Short mmCIF file of N, CA and C in Angstrom, two decimals:
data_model
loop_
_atom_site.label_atom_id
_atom_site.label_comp_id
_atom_site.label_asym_id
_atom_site.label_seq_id
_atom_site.Cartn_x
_atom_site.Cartn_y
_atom_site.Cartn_z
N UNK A 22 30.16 -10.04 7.37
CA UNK A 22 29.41 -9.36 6.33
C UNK A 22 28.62 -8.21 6.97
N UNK A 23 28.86 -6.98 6.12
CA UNK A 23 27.83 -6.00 6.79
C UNK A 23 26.76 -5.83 6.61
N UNK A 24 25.76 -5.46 7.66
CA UNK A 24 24.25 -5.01 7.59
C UNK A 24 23.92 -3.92 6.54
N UNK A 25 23.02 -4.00 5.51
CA UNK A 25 22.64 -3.78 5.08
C UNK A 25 20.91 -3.02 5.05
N UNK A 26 20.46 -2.19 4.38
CA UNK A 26 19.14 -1.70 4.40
C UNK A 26 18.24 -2.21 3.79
N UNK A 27 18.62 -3.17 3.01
CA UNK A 27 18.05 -4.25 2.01
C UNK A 27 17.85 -5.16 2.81
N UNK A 28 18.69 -5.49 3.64
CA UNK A 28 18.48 -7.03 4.28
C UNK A 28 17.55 -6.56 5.41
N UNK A 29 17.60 -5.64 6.11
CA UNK A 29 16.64 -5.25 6.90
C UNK A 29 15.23 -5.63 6.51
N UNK A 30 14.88 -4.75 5.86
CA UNK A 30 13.83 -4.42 4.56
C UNK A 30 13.09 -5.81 4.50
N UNK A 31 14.26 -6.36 3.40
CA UNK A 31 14.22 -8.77 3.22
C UNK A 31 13.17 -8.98 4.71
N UNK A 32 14.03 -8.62 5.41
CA UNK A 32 13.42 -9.33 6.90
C UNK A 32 12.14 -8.97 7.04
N UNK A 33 11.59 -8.17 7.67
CA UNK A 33 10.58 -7.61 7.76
C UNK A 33 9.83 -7.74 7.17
N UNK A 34 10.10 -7.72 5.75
CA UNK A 34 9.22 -8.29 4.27
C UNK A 34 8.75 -9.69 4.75
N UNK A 35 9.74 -10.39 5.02
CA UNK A 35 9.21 -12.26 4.96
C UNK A 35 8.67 -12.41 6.62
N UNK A 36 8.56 -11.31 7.85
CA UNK A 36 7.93 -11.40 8.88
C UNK A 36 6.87 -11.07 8.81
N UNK A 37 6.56 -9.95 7.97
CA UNK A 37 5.07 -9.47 7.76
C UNK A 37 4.07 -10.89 6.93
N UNK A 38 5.18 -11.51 6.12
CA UNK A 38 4.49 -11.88 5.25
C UNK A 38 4.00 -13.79 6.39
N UNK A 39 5.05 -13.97 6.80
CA UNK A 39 5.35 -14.95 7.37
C UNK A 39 3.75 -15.00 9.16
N UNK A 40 4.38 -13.82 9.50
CA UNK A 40 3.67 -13.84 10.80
C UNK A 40 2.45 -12.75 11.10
N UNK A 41 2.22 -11.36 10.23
CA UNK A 41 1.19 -10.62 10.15
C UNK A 41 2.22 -9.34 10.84
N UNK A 42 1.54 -8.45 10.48
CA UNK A 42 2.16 -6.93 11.13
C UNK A 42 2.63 -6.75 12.36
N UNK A 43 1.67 -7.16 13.53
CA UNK A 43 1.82 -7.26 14.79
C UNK A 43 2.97 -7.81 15.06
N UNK A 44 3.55 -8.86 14.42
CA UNK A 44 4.83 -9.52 15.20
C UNK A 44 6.07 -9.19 14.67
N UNK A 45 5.99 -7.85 13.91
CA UNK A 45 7.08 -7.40 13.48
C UNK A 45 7.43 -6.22 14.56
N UNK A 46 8.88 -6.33 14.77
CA UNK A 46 9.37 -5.16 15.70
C UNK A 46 10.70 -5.25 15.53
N UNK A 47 11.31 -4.21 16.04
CA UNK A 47 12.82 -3.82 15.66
C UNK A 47 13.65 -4.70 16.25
N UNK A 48 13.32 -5.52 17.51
CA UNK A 48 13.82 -6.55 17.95
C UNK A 48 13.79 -7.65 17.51
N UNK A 49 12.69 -8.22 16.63
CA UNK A 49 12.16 -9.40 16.40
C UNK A 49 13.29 -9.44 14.46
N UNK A 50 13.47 -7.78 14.24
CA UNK A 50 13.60 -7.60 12.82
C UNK A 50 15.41 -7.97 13.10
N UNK A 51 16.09 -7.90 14.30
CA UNK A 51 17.27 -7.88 14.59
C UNK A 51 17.44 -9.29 15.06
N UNK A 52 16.34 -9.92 15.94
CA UNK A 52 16.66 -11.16 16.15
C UNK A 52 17.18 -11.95 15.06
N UNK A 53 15.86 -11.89 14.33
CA UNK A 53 16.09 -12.58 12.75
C UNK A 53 17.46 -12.20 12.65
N UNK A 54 18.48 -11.15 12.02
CA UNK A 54 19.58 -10.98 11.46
C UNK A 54 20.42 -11.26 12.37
N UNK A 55 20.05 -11.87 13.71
CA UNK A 55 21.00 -12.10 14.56
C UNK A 55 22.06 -10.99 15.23
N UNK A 56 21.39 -9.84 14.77
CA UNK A 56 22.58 -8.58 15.23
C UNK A 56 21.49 -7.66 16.45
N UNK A 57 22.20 -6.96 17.47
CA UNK A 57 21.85 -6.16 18.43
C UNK A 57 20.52 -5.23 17.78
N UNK A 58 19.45 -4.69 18.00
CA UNK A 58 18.87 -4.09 17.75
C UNK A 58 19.23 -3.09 17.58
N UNK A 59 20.20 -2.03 18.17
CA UNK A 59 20.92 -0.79 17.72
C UNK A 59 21.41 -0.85 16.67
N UNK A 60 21.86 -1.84 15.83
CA UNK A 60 22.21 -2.07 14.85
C UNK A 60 21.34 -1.81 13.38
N UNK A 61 20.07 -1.92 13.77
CA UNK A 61 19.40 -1.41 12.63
C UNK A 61 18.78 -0.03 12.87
N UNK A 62 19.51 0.68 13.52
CA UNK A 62 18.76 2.11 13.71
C UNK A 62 20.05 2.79 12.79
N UNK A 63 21.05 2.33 12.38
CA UNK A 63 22.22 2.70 11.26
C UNK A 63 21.55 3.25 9.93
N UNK A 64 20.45 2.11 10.09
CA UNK A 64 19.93 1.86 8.29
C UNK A 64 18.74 2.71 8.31
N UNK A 65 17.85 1.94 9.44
CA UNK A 65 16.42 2.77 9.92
C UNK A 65 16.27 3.40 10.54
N UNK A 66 16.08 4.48 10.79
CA UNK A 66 15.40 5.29 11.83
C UNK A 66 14.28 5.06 12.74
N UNK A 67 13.72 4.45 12.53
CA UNK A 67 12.46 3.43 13.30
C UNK A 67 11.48 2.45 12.59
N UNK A 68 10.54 2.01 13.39
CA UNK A 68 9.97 1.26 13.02
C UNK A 68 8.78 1.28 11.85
N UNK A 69 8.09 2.75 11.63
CA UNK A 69 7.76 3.60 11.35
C UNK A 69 7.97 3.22 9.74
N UNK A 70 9.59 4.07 9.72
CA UNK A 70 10.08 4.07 8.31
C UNK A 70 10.43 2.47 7.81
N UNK A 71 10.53 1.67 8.58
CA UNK A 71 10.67 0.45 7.86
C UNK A 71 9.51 -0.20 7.47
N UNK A 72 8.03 0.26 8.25
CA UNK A 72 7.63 -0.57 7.61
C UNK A 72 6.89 0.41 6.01
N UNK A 73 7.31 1.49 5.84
CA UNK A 73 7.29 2.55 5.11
C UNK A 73 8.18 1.92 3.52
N UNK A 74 9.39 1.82 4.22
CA UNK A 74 10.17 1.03 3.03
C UNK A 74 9.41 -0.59 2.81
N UNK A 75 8.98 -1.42 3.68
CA UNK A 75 8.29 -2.98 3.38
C UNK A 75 7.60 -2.92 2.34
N UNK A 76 6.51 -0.90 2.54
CA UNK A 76 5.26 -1.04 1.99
C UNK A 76 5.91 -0.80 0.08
N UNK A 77 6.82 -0.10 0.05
CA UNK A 77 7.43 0.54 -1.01
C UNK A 77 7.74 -1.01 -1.93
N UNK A 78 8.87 -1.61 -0.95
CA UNK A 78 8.67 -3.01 -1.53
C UNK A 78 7.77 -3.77 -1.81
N UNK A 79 6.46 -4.10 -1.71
CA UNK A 79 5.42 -4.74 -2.10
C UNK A 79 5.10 -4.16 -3.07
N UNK A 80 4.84 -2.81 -3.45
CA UNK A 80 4.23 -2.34 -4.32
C UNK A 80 4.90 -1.54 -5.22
N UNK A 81 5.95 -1.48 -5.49
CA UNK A 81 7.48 -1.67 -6.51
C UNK A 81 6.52 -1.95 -7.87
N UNK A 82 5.71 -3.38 -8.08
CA UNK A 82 5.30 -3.35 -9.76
C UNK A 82 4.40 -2.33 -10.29
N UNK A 83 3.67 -1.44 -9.05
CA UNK A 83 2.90 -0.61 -9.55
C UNK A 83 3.26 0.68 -9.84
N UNK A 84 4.33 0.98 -10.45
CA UNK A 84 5.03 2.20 -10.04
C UNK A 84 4.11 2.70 -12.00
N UNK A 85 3.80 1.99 -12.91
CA UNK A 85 3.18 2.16 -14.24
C UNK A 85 1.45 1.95 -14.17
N UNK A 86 0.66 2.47 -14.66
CA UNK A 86 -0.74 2.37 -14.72
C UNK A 86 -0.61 1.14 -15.99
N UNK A 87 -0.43 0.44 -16.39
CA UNK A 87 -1.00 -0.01 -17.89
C UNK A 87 -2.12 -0.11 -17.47
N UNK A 88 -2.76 0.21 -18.65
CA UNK A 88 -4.41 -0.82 -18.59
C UNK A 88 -5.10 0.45 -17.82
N UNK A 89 -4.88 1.50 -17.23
CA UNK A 89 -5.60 2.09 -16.64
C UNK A 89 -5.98 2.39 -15.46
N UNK A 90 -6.25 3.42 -14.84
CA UNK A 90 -6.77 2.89 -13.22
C UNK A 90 -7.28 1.80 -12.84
N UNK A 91 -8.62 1.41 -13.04
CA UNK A 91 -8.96 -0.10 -12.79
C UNK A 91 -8.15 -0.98 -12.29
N UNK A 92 -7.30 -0.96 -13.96
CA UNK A 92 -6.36 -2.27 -13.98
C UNK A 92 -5.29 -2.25 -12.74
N UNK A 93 -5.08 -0.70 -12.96
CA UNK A 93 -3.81 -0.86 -11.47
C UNK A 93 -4.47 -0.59 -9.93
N UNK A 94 -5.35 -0.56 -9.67
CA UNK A 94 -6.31 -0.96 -8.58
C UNK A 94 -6.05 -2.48 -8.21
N UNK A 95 -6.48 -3.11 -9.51
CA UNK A 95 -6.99 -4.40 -9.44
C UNK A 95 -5.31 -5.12 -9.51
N UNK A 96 -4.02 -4.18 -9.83
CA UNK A 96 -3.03 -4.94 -9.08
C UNK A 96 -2.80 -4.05 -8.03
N UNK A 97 -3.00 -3.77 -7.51
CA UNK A 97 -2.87 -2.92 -6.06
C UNK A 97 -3.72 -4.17 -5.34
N UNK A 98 -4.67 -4.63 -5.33
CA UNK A 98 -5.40 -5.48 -5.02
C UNK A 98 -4.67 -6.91 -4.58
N UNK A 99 -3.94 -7.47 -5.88
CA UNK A 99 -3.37 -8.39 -5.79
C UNK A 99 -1.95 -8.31 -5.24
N UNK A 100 -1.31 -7.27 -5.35
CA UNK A 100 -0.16 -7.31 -4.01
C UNK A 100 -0.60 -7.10 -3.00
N UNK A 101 -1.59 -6.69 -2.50
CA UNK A 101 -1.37 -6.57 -0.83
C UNK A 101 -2.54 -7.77 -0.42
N UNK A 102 -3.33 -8.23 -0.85
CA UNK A 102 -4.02 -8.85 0.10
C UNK A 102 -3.56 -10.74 0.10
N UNK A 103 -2.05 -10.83 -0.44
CA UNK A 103 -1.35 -12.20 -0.25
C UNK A 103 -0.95 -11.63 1.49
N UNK A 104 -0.33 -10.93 2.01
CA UNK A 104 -0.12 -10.37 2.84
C UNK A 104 -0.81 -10.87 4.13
N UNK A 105 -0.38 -11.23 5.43
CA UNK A 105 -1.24 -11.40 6.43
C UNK A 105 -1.18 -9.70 6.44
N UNK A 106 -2.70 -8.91 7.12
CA UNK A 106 -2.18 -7.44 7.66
C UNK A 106 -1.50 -6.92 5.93
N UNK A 107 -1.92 -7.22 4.88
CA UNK A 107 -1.05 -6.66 4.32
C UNK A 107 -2.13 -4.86 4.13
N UNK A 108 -3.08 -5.10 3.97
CA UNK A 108 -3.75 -4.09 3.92
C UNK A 108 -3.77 -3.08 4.66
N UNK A 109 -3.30 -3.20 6.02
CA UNK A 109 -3.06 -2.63 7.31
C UNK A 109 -1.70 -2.23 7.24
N UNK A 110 -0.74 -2.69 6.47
CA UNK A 110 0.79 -2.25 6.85
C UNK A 110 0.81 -1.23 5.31
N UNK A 111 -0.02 -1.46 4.17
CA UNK A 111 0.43 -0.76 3.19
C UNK A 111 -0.70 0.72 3.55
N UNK A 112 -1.91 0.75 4.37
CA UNK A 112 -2.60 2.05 5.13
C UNK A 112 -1.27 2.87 5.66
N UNK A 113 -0.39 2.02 6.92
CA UNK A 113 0.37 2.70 7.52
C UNK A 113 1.41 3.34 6.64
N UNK A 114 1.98 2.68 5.60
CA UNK A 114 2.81 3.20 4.68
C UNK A 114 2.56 4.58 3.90
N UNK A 115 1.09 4.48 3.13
CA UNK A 115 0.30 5.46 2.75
C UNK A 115 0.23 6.91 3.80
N UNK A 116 -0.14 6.73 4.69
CA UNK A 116 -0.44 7.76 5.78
C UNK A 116 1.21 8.14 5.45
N UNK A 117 1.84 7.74 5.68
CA UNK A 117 3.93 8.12 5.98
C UNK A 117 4.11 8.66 4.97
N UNK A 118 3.90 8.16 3.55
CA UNK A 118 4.22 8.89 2.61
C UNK A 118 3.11 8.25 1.39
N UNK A 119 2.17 9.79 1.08
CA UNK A 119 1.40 9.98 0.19
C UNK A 119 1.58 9.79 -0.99
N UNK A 120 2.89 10.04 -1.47
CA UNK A 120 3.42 9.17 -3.19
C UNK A 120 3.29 7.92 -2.92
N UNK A 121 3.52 6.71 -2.23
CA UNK A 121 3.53 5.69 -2.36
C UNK A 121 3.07 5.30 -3.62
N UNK A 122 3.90 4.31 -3.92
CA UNK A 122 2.72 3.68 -5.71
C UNK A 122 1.58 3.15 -5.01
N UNK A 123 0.81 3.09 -5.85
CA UNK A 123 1.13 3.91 -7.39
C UNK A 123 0.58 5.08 -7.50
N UNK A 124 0.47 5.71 -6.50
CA UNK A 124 -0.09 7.51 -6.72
C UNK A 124 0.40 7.99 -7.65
N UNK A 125 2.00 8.01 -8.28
CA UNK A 125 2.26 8.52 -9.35
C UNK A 125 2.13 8.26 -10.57
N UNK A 126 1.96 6.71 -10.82
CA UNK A 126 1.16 6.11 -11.78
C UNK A 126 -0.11 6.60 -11.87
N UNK A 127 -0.88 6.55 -10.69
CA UNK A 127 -2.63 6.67 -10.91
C UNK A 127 -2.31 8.45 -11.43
N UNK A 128 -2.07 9.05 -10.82
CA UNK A 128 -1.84 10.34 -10.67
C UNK A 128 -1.61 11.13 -12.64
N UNK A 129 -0.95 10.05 -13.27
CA UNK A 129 -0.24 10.03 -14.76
C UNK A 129 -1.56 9.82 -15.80
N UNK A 130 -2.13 8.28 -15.29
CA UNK A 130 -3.04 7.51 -15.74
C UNK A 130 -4.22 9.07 -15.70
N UNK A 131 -4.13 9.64 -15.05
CA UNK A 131 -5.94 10.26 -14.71
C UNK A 131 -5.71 11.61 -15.27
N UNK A 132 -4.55 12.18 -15.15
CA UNK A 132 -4.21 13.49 -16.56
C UNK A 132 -4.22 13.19 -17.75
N UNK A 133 -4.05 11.68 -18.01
CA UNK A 133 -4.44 11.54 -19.79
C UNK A 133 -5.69 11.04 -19.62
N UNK A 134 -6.71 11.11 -19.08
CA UNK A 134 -8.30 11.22 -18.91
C UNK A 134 -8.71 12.79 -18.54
N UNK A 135 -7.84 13.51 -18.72
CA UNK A 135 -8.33 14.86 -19.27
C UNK A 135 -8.74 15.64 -17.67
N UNK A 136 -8.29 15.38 -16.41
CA UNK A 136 -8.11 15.47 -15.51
C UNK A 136 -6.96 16.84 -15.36
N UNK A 137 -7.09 18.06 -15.02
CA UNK A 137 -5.70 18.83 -14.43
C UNK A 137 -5.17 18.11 -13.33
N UNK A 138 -3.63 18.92 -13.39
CA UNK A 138 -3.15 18.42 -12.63
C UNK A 138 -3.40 17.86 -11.08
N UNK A 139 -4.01 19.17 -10.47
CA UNK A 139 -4.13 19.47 -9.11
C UNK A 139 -6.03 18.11 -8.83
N UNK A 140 -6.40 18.31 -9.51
CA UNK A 140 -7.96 17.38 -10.18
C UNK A 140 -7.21 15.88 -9.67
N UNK A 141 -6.04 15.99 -10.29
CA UNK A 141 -5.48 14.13 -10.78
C UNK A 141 -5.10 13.97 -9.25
N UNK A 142 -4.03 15.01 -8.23
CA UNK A 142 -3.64 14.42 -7.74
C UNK A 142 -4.84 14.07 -5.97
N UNK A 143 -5.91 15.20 -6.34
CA UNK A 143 -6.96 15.14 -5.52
C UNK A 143 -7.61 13.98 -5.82
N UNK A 144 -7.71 13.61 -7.10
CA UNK A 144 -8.90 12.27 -7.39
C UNK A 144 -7.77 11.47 -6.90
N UNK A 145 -6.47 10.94 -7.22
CA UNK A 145 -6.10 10.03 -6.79
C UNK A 145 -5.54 9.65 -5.44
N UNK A 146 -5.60 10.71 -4.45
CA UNK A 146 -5.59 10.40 -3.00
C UNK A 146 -7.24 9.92 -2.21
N UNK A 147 -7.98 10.22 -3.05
CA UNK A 147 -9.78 9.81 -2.68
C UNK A 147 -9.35 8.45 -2.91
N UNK A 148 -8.93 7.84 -4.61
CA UNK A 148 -9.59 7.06 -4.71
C UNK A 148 -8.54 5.78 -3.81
N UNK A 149 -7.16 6.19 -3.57
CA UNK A 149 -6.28 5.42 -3.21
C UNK A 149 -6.99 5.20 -1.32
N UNK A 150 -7.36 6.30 -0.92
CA UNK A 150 -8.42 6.09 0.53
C UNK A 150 -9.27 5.03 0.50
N UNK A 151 -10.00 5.41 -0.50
CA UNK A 151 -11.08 3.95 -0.47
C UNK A 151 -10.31 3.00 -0.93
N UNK A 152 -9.44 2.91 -1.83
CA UNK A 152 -9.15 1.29 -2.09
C UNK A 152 -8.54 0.30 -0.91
N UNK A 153 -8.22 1.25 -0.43
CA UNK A 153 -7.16 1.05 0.70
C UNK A 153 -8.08 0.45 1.58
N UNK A 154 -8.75 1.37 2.27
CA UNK A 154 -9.83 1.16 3.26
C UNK A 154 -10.86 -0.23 3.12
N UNK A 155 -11.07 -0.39 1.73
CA UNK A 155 -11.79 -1.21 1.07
C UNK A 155 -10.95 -2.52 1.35
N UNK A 156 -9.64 -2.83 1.16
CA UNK A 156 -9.13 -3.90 1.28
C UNK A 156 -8.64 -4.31 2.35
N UNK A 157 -8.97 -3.11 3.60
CA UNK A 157 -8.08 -3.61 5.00
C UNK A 157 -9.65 -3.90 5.62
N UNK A 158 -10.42 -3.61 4.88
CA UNK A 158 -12.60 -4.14 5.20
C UNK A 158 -12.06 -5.59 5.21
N UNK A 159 -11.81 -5.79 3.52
CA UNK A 159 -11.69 -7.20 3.39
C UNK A 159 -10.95 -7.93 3.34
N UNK A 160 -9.81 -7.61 3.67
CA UNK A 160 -8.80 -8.57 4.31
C UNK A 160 -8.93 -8.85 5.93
N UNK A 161 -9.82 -8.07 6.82
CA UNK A 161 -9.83 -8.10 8.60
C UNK A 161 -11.14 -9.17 8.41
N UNK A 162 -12.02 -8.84 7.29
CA UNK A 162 -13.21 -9.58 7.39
C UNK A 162 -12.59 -11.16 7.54
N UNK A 163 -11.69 -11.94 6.36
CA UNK A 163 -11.67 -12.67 6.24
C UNK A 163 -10.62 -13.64 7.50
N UNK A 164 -9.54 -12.75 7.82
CA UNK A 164 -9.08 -13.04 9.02
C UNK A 164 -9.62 -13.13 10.11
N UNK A 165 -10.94 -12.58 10.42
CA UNK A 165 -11.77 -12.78 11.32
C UNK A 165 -13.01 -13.62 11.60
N UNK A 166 -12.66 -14.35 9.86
CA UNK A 166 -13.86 -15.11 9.76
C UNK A 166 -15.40 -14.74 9.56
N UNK A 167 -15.56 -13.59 8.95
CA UNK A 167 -16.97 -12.35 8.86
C UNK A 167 -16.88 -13.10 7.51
N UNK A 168 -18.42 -13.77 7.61
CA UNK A 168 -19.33 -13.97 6.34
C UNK A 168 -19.53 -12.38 5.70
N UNK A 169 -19.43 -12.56 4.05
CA UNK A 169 -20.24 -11.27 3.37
C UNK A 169 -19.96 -11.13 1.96
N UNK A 170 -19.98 -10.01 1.33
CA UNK A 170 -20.46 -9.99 0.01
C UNK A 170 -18.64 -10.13 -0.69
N UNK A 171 -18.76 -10.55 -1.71
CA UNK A 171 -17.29 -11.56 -2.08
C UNK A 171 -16.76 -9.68 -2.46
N UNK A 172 -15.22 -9.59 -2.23
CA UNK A 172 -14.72 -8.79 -2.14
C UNK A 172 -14.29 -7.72 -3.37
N UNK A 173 -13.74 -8.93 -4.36
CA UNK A 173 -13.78 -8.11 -5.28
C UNK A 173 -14.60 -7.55 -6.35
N UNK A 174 -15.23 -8.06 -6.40
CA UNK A 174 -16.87 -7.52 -6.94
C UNK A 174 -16.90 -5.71 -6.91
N UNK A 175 -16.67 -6.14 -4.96
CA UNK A 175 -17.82 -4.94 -4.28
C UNK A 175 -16.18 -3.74 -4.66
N UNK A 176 -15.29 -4.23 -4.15
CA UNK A 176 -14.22 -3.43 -4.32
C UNK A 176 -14.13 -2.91 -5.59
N UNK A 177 -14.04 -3.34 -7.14
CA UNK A 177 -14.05 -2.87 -8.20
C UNK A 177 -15.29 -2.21 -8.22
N UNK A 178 -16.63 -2.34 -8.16
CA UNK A 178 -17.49 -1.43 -8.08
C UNK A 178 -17.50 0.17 -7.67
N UNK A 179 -17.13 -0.36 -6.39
CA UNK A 179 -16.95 1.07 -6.23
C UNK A 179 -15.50 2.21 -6.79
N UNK A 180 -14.81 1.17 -7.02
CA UNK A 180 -13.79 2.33 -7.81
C UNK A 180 -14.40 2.60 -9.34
N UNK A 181 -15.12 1.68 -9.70
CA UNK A 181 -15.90 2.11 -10.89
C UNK A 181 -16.76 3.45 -10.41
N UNK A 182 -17.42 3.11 -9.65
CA UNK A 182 -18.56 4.95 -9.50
C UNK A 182 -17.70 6.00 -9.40
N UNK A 183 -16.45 5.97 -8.28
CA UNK A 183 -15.72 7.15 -7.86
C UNK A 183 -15.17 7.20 -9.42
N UNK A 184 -14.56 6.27 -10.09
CA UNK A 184 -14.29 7.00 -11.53
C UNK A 184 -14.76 7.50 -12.34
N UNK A 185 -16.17 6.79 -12.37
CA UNK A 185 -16.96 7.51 -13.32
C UNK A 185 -17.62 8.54 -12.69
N UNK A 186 -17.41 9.23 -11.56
CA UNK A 186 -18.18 10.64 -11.77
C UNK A 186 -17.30 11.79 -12.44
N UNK A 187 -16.17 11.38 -12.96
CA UNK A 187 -15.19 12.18 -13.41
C UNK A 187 -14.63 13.78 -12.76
N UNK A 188 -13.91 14.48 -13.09
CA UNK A 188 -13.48 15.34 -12.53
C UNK A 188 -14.00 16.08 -11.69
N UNK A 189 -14.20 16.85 -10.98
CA UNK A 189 -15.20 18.29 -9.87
C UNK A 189 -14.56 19.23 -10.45
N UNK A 190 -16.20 19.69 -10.91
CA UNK A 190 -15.41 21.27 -11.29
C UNK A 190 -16.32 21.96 -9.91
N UNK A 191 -15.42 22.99 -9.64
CA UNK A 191 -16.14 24.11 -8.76
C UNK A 191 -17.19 25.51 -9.03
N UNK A 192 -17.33 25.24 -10.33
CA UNK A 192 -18.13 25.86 -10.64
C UNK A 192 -19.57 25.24 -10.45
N UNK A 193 -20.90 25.95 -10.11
CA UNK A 193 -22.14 25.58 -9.93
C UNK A 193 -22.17 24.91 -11.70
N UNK A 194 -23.67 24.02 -10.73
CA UNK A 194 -23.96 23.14 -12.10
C UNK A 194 -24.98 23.70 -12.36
#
């Protein structure tokens, strides 16, 4: 049976999920499939882009806002922090490629809040920074065993302020 980019992908998916970020590598992703490590440089180009595609896979349901920013925060929230490192592998994904979902969802969601275009796609790389940042706080906290203020609380809060200051205009106030 031939190797596939999917099955790659599979792998890596259930190592991240299985063992945390760190113990994923192109060897460890080939051991698993039992095939030579050159073998997945066919599909992948490195390690890089796979875990680029992992991050794409996790966050596949958010590709729609329903419910609103919030709401798709608050599932942005709930796919990545089942994740050992999931917060840390979907940062690295983000940095690789800036559409990642749901930027184009949030990005949709925040022009029908009366947002221009160029407004939507600036507010939604801020606010996708902090959420991000916010959940690799509290996902390292809890892997590390750091007492502190319960996560999602503090995490929805603050995407509440950054939303509600609504658009920047550049004009003086």
């Amino acid at each position: 049976m031939a190797l596939t980019a999917a099955e790659i992908v599979e792998t890596a998916h259930e190592l991240v999920g299985d063992y945390g970020l760190q113990d994923v590598s192109m060897r460890r992703v080939a051991a698993e499939l039992g095939v030579a490590p050159g073998a997945l440089y066919y599909h992948v180009p490195n390690k890089q882009e796979l875990l680029r595609r992992v991050g794409h896979r996790i966050l596949q349901p958010l590709h729609r806002a329903e419910g609103g920013p919030l709401a798709l925060f608050s599932r942005l929230r709930e796919a990545v922090l089942p994740f050992r490192d999931g917060a840390d592998l979907i940062l690295i994904a983000y940095a690789l490629d800036p559409q990642l979902p749901p930027v184009p969802a949030l990005q949709a969601a925040l022009a029908q809040d009366e947002y221009e275009a160029a407004q939507a796609a600036e507010t939604a790389g801020q606010l996708m920074r902090y959420a991000l940042g916010a959940l690799a706080v509290e996902q390292n906290a809890v892997l590390f065993g750091a007492s502190g203020q319960d996560g999602e609380p503090l995490y929805t809060a603050g995407l509440q302020r950054l939303l509600r200051t609504g658009p920047v205009s550049d004009e003086p106030g």
